[in-house]
mmCIF file of C-alpha atoms in Angstrom:
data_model
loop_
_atom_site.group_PDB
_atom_site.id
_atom_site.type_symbol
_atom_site.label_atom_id
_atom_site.label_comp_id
_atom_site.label_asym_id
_atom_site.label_seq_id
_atom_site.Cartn_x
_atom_site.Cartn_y
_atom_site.Cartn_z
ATOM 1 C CA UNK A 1 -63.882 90.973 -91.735
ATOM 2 C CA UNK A 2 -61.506 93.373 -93.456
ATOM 3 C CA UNK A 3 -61.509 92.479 -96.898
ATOM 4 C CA UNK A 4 -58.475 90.415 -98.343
ATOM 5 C CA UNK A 5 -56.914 90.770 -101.630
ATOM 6 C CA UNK A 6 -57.882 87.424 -103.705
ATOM 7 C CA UNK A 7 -55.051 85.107 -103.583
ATOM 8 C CA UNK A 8 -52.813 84.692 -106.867
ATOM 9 C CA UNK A 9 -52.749 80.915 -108.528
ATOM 10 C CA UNK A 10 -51.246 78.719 -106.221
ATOM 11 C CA UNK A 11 -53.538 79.023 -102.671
ATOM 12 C CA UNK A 12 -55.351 81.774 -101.074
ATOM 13 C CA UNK A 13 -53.743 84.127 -99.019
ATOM 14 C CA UNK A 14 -53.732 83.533 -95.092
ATOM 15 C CA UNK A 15 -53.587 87.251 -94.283
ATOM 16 C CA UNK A 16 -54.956 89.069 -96.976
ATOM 17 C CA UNK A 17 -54.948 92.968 -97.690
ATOM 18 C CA UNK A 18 -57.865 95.211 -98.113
ATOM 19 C CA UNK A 19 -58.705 96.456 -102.012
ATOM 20 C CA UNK A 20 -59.330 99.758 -101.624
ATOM 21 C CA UNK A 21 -59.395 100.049 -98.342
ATOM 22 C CA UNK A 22 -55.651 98.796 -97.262
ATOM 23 C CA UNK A 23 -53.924 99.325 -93.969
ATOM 24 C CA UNK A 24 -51.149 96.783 -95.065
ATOM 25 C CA UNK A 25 -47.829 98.504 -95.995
ATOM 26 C CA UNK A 26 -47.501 97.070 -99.246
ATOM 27 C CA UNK A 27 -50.652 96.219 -101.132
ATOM 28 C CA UNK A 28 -50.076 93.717 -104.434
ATOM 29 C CA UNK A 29 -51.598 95.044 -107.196
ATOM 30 C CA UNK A 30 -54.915 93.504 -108.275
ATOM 31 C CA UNK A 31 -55.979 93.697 -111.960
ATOM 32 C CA UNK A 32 -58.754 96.156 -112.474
ATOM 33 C CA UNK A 33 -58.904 97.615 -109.172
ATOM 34 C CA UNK A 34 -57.117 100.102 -106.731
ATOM 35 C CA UNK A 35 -55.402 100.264 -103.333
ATOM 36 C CA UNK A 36 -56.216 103.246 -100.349
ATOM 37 C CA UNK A 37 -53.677 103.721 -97.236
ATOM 38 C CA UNK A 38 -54.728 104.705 -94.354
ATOM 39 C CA UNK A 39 -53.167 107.877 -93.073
ATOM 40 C CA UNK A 40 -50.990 108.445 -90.793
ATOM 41 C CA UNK A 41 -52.309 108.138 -86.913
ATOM 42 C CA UNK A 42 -51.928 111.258 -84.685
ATOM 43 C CA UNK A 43 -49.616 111.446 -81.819
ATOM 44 C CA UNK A 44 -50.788 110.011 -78.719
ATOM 45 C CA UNK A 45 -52.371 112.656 -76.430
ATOM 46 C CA UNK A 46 -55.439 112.764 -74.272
ATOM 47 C CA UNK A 47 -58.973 112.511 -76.606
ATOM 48 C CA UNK A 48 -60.770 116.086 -76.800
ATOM 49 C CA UNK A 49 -64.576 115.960 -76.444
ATOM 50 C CA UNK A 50 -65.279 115.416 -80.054
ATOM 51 C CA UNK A 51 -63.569 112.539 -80.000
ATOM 52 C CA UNK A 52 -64.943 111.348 -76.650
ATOM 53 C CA UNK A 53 -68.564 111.694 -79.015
ATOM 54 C CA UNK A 54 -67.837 110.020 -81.992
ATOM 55 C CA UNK A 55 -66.513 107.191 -79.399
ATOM 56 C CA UNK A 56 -70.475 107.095 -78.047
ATOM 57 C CA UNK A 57 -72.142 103.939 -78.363
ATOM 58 C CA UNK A 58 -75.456 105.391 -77.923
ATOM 59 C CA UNK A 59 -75.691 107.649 -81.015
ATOM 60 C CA UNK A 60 -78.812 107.751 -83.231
ATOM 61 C CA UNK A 61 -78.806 109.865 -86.706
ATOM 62 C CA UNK A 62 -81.352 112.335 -86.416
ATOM 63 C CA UNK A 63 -84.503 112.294 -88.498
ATOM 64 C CA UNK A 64 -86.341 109.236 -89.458
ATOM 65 C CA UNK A 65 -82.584 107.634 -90.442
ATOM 66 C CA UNK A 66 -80.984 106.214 -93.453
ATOM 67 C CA UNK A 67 -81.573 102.942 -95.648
ATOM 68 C CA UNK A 68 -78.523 101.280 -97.107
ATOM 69 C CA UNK A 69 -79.470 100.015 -100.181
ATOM 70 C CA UNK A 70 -78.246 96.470 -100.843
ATOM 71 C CA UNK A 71 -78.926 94.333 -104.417
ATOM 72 C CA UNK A 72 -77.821 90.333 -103.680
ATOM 73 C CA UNK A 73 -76.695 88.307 -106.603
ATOM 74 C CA UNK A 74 -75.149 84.440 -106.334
ATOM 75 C CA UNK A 75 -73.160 82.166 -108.904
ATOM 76 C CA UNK A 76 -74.353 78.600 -109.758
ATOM 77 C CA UNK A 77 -72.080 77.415 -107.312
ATOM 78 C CA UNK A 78 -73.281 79.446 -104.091
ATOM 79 C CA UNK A 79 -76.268 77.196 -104.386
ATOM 80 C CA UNK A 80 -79.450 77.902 -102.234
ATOM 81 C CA UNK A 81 -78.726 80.994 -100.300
ATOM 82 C CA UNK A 82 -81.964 81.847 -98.870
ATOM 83 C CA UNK A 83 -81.536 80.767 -94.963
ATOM 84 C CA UNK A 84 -77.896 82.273 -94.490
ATOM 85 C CA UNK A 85 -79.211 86.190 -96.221
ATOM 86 C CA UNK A 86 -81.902 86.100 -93.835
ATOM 87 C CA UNK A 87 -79.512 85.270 -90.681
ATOM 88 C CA UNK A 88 -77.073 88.014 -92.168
ATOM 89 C CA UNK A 89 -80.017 90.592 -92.896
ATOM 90 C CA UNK A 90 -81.626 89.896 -89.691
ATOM 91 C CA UNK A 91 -78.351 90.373 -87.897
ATOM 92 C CA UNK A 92 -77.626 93.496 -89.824
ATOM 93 C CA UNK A 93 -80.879 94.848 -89.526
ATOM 94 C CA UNK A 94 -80.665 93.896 -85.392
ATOM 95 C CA UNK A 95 -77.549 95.942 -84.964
ATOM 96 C CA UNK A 96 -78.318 98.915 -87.307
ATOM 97 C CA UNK A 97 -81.594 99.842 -86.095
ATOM 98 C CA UNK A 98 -81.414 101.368 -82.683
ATOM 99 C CA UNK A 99 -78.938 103.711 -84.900
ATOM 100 C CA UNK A 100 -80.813 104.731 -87.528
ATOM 101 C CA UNK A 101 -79.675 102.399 -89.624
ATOM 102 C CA UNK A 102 -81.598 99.898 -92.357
ATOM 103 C CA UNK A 103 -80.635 97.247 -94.965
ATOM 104 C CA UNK A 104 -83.517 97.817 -97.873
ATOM 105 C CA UNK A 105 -82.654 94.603 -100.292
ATOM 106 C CA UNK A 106 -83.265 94.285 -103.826
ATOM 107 C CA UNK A 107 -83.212 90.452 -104.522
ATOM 108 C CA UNK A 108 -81.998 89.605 -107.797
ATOM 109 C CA UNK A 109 -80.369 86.011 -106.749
ATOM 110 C CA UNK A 110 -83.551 83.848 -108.552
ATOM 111 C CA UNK A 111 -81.115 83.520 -111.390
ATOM 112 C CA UNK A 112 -77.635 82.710 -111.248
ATOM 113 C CA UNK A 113 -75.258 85.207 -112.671
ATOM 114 C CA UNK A 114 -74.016 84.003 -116.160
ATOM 115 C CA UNK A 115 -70.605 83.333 -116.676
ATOM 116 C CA UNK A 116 -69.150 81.913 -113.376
ATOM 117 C CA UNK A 117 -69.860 78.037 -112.905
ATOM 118 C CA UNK A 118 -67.665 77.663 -110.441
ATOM 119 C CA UNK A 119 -65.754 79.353 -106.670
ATOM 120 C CA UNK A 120 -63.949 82.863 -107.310
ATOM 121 C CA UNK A 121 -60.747 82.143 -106.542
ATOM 122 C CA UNK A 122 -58.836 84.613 -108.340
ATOM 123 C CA UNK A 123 -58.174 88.454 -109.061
ATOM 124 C CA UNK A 124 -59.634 87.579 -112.649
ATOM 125 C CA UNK A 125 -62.681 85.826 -111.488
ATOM 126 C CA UNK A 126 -63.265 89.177 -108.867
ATOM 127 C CA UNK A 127 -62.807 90.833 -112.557
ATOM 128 C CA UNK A 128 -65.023 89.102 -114.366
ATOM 129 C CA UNK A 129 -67.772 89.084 -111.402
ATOM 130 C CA UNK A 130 -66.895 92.819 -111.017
ATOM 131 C CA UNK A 131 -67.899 93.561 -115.052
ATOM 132 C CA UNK A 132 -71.246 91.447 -115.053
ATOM 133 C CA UNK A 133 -72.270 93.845 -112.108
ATOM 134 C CA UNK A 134 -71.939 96.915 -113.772
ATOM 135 C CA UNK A 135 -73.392 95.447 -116.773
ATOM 136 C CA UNK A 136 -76.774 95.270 -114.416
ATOM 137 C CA UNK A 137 -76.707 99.075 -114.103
ATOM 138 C CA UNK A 138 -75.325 101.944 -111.805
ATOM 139 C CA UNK A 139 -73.679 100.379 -108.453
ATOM 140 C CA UNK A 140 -73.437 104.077 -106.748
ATOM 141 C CA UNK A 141 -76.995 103.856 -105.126
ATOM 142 C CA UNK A 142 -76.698 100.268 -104.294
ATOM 143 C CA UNK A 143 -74.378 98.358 -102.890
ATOM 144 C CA UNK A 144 -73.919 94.875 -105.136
ATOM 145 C CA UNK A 145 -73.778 92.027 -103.102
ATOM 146 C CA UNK A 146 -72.347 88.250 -104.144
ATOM 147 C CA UNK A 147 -72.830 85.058 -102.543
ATOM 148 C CA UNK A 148 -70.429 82.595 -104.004
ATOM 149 C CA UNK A 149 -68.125 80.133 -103.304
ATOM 150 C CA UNK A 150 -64.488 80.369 -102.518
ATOM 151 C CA UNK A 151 -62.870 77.391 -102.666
ATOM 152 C CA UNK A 152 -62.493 74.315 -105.366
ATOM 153 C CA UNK A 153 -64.310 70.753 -103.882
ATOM 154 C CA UNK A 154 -60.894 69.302 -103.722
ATOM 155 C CA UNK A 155 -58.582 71.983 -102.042
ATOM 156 C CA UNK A 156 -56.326 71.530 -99.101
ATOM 157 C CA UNK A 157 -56.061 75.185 -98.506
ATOM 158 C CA UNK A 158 -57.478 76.883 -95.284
ATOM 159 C CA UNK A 159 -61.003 78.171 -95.716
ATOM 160 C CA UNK A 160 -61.609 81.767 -97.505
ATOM 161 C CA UNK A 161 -63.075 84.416 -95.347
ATOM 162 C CA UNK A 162 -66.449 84.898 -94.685
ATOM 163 C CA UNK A 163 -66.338 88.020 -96.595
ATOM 164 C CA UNK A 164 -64.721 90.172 -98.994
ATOM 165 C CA UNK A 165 -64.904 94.084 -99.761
ATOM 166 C CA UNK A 166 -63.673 95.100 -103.306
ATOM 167 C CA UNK A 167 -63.371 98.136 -104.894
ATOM 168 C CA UNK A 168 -63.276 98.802 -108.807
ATOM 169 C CA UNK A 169 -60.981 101.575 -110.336
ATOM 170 C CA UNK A 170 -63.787 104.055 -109.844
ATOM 171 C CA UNK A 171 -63.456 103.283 -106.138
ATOM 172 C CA UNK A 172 -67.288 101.620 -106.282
ATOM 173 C CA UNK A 173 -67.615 99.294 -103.525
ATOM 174 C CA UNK A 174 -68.647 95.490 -104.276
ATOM 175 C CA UNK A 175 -69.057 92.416 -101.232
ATOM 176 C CA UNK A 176 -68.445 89.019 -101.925
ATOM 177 C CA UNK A 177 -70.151 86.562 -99.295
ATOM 178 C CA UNK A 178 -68.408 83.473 -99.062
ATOM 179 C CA UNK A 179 -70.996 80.327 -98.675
ATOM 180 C CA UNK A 180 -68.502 78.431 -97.569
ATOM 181 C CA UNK A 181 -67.439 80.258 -94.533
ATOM 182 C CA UNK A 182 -69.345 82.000 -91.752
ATOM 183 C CA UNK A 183 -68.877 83.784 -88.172
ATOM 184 C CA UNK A 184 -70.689 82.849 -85.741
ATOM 185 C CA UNK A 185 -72.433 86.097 -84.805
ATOM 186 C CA UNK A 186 -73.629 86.177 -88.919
ATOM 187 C CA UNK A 187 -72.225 89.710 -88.557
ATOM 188 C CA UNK A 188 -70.045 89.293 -92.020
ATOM 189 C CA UNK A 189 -72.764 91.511 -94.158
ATOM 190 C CA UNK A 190 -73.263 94.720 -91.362
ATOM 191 C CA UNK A 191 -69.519 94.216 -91.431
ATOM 192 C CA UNK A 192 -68.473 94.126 -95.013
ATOM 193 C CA UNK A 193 -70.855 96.768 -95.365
ATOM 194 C CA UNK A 194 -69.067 99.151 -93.082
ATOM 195 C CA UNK A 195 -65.933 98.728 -95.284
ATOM 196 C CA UNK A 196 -67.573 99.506 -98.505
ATOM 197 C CA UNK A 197 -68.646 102.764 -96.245
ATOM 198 C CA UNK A 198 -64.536 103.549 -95.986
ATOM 199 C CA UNK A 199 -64.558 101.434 -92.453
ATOM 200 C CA UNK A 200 -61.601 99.714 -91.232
ATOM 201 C CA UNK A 201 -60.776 97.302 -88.461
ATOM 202 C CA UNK A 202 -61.141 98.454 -84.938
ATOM 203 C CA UNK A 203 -59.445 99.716 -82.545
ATOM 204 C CA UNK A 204 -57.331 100.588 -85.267
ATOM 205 C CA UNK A 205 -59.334 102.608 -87.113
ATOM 206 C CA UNK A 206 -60.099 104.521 -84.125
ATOM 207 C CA UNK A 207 -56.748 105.163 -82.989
ATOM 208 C CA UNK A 208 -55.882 106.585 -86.786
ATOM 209 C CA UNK A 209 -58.151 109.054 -86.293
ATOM 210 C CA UNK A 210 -58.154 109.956 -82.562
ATOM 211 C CA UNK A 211 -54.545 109.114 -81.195
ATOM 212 C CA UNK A 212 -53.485 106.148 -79.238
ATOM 213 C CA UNK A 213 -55.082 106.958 -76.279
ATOM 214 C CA UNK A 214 -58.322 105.078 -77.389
ATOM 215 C CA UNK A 215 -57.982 102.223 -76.035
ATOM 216 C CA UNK A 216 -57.282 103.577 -72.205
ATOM 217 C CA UNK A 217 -60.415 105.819 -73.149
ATOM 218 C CA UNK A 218 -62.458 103.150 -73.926
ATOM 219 C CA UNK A 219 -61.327 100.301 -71.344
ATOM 220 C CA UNK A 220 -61.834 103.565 -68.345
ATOM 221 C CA UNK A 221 -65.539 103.606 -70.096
ATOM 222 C CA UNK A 222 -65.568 99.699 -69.701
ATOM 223 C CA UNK A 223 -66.147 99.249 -73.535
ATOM 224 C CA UNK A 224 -64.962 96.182 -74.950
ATOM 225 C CA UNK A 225 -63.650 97.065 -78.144
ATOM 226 C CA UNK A 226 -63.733 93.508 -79.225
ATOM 227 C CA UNK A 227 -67.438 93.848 -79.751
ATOM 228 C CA UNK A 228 -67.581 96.472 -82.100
ATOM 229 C CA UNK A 229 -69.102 95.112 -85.112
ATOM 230 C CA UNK A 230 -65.901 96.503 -87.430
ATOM 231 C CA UNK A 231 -63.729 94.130 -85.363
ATOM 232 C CA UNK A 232 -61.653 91.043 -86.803
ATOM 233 C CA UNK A 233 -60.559 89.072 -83.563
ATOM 234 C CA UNK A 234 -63.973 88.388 -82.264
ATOM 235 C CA UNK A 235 -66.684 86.417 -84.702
ATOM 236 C CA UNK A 236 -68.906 85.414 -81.410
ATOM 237 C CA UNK A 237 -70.889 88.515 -80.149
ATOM 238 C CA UNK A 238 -70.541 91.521 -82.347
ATOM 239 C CA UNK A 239 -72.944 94.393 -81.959
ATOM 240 C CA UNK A 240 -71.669 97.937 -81.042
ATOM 241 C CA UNK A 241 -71.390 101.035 -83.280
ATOM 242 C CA UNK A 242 -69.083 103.695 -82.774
ATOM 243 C CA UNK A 243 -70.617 107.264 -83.444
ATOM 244 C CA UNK A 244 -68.836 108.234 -86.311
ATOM 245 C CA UNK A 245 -69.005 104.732 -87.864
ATOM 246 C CA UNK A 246 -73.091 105.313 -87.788
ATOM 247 C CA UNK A 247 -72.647 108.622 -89.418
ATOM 248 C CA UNK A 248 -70.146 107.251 -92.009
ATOM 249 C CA UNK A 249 -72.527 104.669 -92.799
ATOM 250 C CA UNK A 250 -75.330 107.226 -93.027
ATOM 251 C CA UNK A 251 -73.283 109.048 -95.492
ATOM 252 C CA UNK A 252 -72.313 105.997 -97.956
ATOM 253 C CA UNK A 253 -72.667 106.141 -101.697
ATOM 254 C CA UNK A 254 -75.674 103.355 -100.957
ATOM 255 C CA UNK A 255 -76.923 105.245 -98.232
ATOM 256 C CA UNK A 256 -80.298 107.088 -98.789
ATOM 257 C CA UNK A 257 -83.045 109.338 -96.592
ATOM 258 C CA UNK A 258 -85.768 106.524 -95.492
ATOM 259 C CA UNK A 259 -88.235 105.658 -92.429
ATOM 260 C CA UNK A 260 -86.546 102.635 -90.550
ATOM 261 C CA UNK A 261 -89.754 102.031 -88.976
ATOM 262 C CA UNK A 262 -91.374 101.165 -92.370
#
């Protein structure tokens, strides 16, 4: 789900923002990290063939494919995490391969990171999460990974998201996984992962970079946009790539050369 910005004291947000990857008009500024916009979409006209190709569902990256390297972490509070990564690997890992496409996992979650008893609920808390991670080393050839918790035991406030992409002020990509919230389709972690790639939502996405007509494209190829894994109304039956989202993925900071049959 597109990332939210973390809600200031008084309640989480209900429709949050994206940190570093914002399509909102008017981002609130988060302490230690930075804000993208999305450009500006191209007049509506008729797709050319490039565009028709990146729209494939069928594309494969050449070669033997790409790993995306992932290292997990958790807080005290996350608890036992152990049967939700596997349903969210699984389901990544189910999506991404007929693509080229591989979640490699370095598990470091056996000990709870220091410092955070309790649910990140704040910009600070993202802060303080964000510095204990790059205390653990260089993030740019893997892609840190938190499961945590969200909420307090005794708030009244809607549920969190499932997940949450943040970015620090070198525009390194970090994923909170919310225990305390899930889609069905366990898509949250292929999904998050596409926006630390520089995904957004789609159709939207799409129709920034090839015009309006996407949509009538798509619906004349009987594609249900709603299924694309990078989309936020549907948490049931995720599963399609877009072209150019595979090869965006393939080019990620966390992305390296590796055999996705190994």
């Amino acid at each position: 789900m597109q990332p939210e910005q973390p809600p200031l004291p008084g309640g989480p947000r209900q429709s949050g923002v994206i940190l570093g990857l914002n399509q909102a008009p008017s981002p609130r500024p988060v302490a230690g990290l930075s804000a993208r916009h999305m450009p500006s979409p191209p007049p509506a006209a008729s797709l050319t063939e490039q565009a028709k190709r990146d729209l494939r569902l069928d594309y494969r990256l050449p070669g033997w494919g790409m790993h995306l390297q992932i290292t997990i972490f958790k807080t005290k509070a996350a608890g036992d995490i152990s049967t939700y990564f596997a349903e969210l690997k699984n389901k990544a890992n189910a999506i991404f391969a007929p693509h080229g496409l591989k979640l490699v996992v370095r598990d470091l979650s056996n000990v709870p990171l220091t410092g955070i008893d309790g649910p990140i609920t704040s910009s600070e808390h993202i802060d303080e999460a964000i510095k204990m991670l790059q205390a653990g080393g260089d993030s740019r050839s893997h892609l840190k990974v938190v499961f945590c918790t969200r909420q307090t035991a005794d708030s009244g406030n809607p549920s969190y998201d499932a997940g949450l992409t943040v970015r620090d002020t070198n525009r390194i990509p970090y994923i909170l996984i919310n225990m305390q919230a899930s889609s069905e389709d366990r898509v949250t972690l292929a999904h998050e992962a596409g926006h630390a790639a520089g995904l957004h939502h789609d159709p939207s996405h799409a129709e920034m970079r090839y015009g309006r007509d996407v949509k009538a494209y798509l619906s004349s190829q009987h594609v249900d946009v709603l299924n694309n894994f990078m989309s936020d109304d549907n948490k049931k039956t995720r599963s399609d790539l877009f072209a150019y989202q595979v090869k965006l993925l393939g080019i990620a900071s966390f992305a390296t050369p590796g055999n996705i049959e190994g």
